[in-house]
mmCIF file of N, CA and C in Angstrom:
data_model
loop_
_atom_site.group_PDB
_atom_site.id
_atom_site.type_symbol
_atom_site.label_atom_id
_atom_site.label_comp_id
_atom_site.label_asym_id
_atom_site.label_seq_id
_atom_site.Cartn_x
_atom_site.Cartn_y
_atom_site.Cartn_z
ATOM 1 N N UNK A 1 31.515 -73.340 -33.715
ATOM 2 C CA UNK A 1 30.156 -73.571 -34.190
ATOM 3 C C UNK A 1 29.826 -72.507 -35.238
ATOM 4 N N UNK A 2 29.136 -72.992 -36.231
ATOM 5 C CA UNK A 2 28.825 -72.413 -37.340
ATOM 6 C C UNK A 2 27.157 -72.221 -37.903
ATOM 7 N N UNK A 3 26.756 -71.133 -38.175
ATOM 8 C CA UNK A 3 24.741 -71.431 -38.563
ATOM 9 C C UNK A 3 24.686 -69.887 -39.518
ATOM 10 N N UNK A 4 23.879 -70.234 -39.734
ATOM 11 C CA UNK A 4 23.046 -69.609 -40.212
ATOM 12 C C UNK A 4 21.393 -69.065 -40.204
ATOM 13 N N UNK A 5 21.032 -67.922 -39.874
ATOM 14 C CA UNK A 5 20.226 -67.887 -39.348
ATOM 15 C C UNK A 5 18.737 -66.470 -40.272
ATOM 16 N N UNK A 6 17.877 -66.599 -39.848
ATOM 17 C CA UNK A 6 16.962 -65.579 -40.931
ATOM 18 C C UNK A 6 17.043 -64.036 -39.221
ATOM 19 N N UNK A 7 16.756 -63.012 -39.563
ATOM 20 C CA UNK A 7 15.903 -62.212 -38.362
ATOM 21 C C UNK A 7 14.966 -61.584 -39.411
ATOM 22 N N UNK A 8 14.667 -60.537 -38.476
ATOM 23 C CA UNK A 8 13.408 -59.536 -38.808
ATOM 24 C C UNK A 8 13.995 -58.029 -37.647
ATOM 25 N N UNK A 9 13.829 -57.232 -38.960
ATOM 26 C CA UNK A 9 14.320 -55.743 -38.784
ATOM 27 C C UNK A 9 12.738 -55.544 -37.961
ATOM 28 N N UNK A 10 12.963 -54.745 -36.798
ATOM 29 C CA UNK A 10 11.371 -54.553 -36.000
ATOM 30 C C UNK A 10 11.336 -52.911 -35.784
ATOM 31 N N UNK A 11 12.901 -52.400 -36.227
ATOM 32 C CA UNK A 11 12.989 -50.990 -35.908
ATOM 33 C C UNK A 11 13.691 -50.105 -36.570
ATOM 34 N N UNK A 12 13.367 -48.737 -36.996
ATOM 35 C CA UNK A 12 14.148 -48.304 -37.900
ATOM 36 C C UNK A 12 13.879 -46.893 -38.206
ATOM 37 N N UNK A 13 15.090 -46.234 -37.126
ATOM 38 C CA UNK A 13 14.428 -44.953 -36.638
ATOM 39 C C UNK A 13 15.459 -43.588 -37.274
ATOM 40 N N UNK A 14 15.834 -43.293 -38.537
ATOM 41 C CA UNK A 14 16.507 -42.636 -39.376
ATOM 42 C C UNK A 14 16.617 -41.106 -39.580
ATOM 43 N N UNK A 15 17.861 -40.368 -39.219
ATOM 44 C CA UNK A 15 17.745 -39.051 -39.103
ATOM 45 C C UNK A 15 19.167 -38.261 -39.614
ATOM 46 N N UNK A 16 19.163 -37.089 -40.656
ATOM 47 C CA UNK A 16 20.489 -36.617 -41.088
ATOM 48 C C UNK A 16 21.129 -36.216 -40.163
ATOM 49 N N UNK A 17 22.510 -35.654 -39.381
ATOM 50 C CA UNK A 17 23.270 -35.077 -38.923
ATOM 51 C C UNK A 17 23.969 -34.455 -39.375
ATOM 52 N N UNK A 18 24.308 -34.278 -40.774
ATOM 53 C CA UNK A 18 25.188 -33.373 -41.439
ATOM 54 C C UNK A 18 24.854 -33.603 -42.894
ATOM 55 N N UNK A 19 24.159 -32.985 -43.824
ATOM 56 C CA UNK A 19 23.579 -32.144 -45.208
ATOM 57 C C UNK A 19 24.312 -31.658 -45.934
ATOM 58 N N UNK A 20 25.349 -31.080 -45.551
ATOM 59 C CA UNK A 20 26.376 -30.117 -46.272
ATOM 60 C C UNK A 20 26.873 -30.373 -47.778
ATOM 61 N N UNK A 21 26.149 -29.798 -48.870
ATOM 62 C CA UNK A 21 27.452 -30.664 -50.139
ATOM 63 C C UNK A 21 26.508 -31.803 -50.823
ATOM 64 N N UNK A 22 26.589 -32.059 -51.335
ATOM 65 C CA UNK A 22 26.099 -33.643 -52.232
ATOM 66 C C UNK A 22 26.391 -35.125 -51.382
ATOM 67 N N UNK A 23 27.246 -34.507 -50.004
ATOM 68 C CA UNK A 23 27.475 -35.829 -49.217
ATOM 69 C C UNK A 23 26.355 -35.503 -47.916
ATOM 70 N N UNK A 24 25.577 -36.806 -47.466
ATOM 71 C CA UNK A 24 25.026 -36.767 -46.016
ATOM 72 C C UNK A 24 25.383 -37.817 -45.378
ATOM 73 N N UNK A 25 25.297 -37.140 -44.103
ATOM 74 C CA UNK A 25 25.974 -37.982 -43.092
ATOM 75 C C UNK A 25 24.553 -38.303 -42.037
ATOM 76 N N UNK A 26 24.647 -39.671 -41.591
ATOM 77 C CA UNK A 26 23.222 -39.883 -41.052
ATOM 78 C C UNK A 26 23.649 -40.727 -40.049
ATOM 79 N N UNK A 27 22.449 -41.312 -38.829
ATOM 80 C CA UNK A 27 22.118 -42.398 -37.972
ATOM 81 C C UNK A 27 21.198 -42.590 -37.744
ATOM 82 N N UNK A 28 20.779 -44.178 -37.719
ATOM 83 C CA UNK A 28 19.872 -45.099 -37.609
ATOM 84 C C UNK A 28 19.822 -45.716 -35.772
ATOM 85 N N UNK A 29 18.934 -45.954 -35.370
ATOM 86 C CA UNK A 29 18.616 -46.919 -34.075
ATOM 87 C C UNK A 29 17.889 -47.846 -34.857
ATOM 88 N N UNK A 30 18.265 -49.262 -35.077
ATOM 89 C CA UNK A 30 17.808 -50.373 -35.374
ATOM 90 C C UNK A 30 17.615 -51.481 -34.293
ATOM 91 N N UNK A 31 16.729 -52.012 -34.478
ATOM 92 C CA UNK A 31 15.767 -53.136 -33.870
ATOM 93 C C UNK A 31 16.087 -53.843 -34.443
ATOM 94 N N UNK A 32 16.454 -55.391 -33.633
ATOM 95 C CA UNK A 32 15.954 -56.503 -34.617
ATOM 96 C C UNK A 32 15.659 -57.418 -33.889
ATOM 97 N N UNK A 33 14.424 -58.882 -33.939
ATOM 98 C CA UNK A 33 14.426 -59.864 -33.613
ATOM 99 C C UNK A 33 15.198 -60.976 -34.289
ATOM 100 N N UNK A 34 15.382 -61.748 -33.557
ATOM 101 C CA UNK A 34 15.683 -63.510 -33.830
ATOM 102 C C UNK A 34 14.969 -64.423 -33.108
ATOM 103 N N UNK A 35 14.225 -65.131 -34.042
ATOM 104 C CA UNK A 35 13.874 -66.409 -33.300
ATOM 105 C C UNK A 35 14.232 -67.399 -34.101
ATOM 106 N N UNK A 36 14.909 -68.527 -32.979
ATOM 107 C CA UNK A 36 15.602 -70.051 -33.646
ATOM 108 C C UNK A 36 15.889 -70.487 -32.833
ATOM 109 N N UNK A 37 16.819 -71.667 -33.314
ATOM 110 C CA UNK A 37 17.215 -72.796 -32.339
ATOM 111 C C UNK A 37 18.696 -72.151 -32.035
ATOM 112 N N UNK A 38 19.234 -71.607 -32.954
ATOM 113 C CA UNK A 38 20.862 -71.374 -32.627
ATOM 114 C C UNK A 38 20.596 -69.700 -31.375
ATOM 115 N N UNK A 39 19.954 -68.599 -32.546
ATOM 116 C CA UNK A 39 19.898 -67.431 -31.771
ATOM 117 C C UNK A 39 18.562 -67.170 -31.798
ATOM 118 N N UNK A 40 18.456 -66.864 -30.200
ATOM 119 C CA UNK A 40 16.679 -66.388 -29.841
ATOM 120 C C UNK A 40 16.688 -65.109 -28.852
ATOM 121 N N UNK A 41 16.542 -63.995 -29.181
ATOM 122 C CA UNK A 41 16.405 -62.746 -28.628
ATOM 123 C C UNK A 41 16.021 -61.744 -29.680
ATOM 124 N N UNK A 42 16.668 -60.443 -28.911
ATOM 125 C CA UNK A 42 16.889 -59.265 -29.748
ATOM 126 C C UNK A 42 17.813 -58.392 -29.651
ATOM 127 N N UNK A 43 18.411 -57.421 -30.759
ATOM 128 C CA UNK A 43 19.417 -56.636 -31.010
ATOM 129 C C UNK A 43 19.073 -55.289 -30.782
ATOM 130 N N UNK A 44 19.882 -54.683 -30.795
ATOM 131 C CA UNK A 44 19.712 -52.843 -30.636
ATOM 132 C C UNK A 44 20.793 -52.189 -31.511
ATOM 133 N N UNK A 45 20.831 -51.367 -32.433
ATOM 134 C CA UNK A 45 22.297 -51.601 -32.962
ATOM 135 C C UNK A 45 22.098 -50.057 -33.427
ATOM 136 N N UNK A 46 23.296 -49.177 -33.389
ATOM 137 C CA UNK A 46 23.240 -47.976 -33.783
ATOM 138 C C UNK A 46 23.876 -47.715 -34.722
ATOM 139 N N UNK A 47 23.647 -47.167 -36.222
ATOM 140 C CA UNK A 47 24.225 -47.462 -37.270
ATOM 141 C C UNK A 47 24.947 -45.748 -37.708
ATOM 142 N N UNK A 48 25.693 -45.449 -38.250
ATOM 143 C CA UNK A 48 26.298 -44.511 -38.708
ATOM 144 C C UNK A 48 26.423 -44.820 -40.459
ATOM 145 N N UNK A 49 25.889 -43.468 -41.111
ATOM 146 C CA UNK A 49 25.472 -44.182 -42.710
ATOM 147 C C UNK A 49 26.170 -42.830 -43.393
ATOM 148 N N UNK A 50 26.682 -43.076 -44.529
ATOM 149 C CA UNK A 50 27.066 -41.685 -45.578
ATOM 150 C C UNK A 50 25.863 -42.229 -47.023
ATOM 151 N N UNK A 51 25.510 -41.252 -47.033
ATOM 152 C CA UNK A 51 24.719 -40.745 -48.894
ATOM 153 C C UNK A 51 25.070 -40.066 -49.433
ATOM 154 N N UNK A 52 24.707 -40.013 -50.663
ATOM 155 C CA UNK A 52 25.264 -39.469 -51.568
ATOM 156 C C UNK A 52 24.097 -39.213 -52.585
ATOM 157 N N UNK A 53 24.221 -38.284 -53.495
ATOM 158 C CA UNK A 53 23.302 -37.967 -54.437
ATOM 159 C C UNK A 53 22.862 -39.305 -55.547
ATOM 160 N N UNK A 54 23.647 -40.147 -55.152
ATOM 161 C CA UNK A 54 24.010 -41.051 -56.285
ATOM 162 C C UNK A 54 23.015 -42.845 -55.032
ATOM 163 N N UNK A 55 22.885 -42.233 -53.711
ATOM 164 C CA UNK A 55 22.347 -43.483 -53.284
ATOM 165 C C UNK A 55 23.444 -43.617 -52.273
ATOM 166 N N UNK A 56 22.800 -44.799 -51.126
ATOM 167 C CA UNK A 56 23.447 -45.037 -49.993
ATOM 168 C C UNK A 56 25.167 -45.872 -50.276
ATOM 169 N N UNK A 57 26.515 -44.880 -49.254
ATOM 170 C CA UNK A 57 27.914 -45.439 -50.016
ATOM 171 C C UNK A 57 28.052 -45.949 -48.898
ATOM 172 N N UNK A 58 27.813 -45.728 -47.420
ATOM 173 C CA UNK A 58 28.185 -47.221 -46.571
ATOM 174 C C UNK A 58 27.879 -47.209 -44.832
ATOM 175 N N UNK A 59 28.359 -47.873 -44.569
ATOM 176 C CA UNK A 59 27.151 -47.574 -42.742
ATOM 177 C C UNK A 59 28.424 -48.334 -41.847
ATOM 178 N N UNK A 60 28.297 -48.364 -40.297
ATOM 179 C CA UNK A 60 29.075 -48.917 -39.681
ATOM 180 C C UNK A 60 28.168 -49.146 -38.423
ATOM 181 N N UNK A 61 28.265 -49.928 -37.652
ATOM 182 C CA UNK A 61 27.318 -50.089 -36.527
ATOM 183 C C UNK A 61 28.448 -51.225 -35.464
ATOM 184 N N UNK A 62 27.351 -51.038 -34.479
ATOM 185 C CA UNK A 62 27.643 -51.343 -32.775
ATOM 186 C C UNK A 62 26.219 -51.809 -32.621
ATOM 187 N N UNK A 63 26.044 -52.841 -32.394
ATOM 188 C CA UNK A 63 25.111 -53.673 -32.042
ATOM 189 C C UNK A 63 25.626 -54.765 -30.943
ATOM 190 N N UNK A 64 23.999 -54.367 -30.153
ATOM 191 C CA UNK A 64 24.291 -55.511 -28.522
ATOM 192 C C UNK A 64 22.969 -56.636 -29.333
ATOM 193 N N UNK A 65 23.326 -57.705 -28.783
ATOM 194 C CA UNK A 65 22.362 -59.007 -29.199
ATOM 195 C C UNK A 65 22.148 -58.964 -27.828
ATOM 196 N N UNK A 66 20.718 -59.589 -27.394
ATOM 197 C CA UNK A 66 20.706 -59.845 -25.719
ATOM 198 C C UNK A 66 19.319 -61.146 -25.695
ATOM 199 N N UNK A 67 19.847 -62.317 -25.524
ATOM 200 C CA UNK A 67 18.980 -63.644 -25.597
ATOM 201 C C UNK A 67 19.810 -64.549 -25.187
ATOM 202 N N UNK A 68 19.616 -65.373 -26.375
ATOM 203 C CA UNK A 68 20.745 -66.612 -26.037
ATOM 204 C C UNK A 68 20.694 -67.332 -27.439
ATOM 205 N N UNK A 69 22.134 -67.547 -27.473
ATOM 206 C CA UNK A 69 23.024 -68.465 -28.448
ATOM 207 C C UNK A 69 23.518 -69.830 -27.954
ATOM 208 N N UNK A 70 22.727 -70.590 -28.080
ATOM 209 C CA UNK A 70 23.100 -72.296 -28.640
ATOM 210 C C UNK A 70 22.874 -72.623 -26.952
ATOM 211 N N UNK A 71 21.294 -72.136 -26.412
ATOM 212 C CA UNK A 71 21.181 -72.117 -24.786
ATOM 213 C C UNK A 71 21.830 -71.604 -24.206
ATOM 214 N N UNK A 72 23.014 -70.698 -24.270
ATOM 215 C CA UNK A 72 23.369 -70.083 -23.268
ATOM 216 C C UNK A 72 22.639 -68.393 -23.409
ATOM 217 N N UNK A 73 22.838 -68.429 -22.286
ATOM 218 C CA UNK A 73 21.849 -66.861 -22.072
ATOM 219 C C UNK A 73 22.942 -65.646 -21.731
ATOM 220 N N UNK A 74 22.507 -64.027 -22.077
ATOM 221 C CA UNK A 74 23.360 -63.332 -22.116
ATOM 222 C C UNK A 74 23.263 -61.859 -23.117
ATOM 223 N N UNK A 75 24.566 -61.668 -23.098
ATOM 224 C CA UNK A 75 24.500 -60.397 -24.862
ATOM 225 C C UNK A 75 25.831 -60.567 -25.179
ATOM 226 N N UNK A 76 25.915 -60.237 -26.368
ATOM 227 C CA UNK A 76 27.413 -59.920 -27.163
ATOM 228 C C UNK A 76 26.972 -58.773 -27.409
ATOM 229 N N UNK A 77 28.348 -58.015 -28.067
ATOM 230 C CA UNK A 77 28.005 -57.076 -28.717
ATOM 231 C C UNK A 77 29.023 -57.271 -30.149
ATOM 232 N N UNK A 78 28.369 -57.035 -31.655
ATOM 233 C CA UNK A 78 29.064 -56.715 -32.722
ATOM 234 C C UNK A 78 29.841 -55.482 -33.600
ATOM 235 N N UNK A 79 30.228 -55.635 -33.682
ATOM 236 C CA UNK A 79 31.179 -54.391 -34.859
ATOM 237 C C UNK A 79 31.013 -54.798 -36.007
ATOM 238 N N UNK A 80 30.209 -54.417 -37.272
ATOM 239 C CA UNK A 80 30.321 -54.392 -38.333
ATOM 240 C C UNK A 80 29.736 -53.390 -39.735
ATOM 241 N N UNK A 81 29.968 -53.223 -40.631
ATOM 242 C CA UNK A 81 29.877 -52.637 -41.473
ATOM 243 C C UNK A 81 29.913 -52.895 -43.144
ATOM 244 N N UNK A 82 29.913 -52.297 -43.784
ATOM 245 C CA UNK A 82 29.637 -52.259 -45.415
ATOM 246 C C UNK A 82 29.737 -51.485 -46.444
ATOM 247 N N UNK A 83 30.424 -50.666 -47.419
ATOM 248 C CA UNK A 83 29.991 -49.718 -48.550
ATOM 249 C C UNK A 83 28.789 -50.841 -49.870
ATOM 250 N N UNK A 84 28.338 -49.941 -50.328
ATOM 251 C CA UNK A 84 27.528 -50.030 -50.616
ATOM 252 C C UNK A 84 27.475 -51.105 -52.148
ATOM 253 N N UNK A 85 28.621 -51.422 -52.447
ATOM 254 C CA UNK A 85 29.110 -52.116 -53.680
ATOM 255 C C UNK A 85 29.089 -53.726 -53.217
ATOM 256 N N UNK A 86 29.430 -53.926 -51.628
ATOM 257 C CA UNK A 86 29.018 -55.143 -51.172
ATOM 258 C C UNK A 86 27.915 -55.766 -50.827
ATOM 259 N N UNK A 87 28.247 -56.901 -50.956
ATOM 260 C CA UNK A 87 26.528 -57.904 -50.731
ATOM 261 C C UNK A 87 26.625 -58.242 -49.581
ATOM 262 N N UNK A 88 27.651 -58.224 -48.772
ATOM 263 C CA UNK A 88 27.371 -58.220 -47.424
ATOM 264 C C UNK A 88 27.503 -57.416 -46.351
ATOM 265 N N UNK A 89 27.590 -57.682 -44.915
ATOM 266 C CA UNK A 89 27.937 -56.552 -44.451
ATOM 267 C C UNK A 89 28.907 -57.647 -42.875
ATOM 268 N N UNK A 90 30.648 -57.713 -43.289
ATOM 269 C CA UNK A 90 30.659 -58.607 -42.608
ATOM 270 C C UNK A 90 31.181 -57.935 -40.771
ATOM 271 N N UNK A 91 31.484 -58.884 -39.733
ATOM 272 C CA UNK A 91 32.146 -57.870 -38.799
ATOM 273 C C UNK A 91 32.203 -58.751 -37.394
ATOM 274 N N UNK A 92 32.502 -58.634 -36.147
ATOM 275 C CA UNK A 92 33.508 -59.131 -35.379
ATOM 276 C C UNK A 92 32.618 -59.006 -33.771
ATOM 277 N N UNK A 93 32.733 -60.275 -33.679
ATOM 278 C CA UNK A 93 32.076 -59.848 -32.072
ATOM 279 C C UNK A 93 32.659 -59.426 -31.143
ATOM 280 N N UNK A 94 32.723 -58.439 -30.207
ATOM 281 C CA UNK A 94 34.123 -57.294 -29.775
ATOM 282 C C UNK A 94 33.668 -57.673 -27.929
ATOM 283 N N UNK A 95 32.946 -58.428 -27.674
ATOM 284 C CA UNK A 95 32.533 -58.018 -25.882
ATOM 285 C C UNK A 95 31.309 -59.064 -25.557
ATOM 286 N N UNK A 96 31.211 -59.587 -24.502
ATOM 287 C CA UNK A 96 30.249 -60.694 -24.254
ATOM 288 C C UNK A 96 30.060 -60.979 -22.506
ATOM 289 N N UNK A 97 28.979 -61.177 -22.369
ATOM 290 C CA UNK A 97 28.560 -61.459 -20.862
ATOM 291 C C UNK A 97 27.478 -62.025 -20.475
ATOM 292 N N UNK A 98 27.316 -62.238 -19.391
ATOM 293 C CA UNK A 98 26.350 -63.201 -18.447
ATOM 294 C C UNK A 98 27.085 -64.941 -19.078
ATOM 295 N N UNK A 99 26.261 -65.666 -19.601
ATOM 296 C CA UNK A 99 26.609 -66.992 -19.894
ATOM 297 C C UNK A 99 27.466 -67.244 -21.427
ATOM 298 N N UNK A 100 27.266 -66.032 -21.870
ATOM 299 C CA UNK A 100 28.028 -66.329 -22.901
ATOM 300 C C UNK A 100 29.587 -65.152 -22.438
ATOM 301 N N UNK A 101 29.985 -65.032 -21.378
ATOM 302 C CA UNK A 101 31.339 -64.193 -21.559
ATOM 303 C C UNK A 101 32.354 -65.324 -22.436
ATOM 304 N N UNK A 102 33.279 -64.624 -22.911
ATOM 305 C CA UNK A 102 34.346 -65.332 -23.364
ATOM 306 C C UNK A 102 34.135 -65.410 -25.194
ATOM 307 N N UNK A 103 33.298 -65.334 -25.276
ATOM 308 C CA UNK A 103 32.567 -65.321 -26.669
ATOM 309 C C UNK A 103 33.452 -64.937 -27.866
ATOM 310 N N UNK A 104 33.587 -65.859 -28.614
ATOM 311 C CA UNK A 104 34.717 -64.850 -30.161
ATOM 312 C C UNK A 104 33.774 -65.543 -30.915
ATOM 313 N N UNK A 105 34.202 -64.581 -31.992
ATOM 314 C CA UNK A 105 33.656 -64.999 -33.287
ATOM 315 C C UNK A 105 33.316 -63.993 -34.597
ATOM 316 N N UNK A 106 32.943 -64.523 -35.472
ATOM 317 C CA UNK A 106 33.015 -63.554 -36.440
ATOM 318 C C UNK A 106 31.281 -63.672 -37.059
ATOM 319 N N UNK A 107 30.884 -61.951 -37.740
ATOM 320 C CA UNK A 107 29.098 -62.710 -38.051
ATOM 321 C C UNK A 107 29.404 -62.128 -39.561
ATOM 322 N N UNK A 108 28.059 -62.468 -40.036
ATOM 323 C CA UNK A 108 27.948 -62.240 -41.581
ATOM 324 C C UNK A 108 26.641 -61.368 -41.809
ATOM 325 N N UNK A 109 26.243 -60.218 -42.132
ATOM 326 C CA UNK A 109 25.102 -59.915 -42.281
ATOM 327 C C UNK A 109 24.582 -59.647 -43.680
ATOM 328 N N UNK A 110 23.723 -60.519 -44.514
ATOM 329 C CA UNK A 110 23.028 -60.265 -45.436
ATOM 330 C C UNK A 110 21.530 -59.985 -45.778
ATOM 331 N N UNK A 111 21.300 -59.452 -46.375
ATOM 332 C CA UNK A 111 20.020 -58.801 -47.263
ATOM 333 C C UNK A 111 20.140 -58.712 -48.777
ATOM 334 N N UNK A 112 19.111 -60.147 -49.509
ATOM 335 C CA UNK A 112 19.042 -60.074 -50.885
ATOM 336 C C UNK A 112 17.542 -60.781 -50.744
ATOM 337 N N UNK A 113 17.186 -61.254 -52.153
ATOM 338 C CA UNK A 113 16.122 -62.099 -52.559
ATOM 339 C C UNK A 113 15.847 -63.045 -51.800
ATOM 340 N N UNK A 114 17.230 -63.634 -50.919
ATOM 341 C CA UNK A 114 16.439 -64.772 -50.020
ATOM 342 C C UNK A 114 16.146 -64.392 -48.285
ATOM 343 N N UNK A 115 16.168 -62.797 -48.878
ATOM 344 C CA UNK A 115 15.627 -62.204 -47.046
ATOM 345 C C UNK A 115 16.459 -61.331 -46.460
ATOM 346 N N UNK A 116 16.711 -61.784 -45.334
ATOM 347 C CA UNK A 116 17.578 -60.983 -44.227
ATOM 348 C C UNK A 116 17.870 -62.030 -43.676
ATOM 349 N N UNK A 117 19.443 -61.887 -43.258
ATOM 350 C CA UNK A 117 19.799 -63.309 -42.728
ATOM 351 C C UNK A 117 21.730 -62.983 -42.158
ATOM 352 N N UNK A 118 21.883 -63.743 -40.879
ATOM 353 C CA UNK A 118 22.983 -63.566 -40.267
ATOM 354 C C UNK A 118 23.530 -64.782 -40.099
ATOM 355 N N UNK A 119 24.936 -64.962 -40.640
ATOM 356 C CA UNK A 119 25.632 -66.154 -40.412
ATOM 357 C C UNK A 119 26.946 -66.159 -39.046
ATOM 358 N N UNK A 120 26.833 -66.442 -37.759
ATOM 359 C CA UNK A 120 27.569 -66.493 -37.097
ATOM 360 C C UNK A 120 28.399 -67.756 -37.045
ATOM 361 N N UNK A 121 29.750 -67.562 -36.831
ATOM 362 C CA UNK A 121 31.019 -68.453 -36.804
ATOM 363 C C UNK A 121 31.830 -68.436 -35.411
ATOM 364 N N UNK A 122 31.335 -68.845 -33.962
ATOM 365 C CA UNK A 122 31.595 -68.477 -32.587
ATOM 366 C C UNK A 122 32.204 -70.039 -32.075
ATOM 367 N N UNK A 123 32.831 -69.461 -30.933
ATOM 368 C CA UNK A 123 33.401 -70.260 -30.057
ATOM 369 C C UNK A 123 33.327 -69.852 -28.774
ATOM 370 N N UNK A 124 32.809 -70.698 -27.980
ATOM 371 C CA UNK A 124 32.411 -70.136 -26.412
ATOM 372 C C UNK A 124 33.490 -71.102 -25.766
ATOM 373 N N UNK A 125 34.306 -70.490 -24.038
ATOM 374 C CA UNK A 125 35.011 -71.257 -23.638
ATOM 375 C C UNK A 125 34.255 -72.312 -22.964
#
């Protein structure tokens, strides 16, 4: 199964860990909702980011989803990431439970002119 879907960032809680040099090293606790027909819950996702004098060069995150996908109820959790030259940010669903165990799949995360928006590509057994 394949969709596409809009969310809404609800959280976004940003702090340096390492300054040193023209490079910073940072983390984010991000929030997010979804509401739809495919995915209806919310995310928690902890992001790891490098800057640079020149603007943000790329982030990596661990995010749990916890609702339900296509009626089944549950959480996954994702792995994905981005440098900063890409338009997306793509990455891998790594762990899954309650009604959705068994869960694979791959997601898509974008942010441009037409919003914020996640394309998941899953297969449940």
């Amino acid at each position: 199964m394949k969709f596409t879907q809009t969310f809404e960032i609800t959280q976004w809680d940003q702090a340096a860990y390492d300054e040193e040099g023209t490079i910073q090293l940072g983390r984010a606790t991000v929030g997010k909702t979804f509401t739809g027909n495919d995915l209806d819950g919310t995310s928690a996702a902890e992001l790891l980011m490098v800057g640079t004098t020149d603007g943000p060069a790329a982030y990596t995150a661990v995010e749990r989803f916890t609702g339900a996908l296509g009626g089944r109820k549950g959480s996954f959790v994702m792995l994905h990431g981005a440098t900063a030259d890409e338009t997306s940010s793509p990455g891998r669903i790594v762990a899954a439970e309650g009604d959705l165990a068994g869960l694979t799949g791959t997601i898509v995360y974008e942010h441009d002119e037409q919003g914020a928006r996640v394309t998941v590509d899953y297969e449940l057994p």
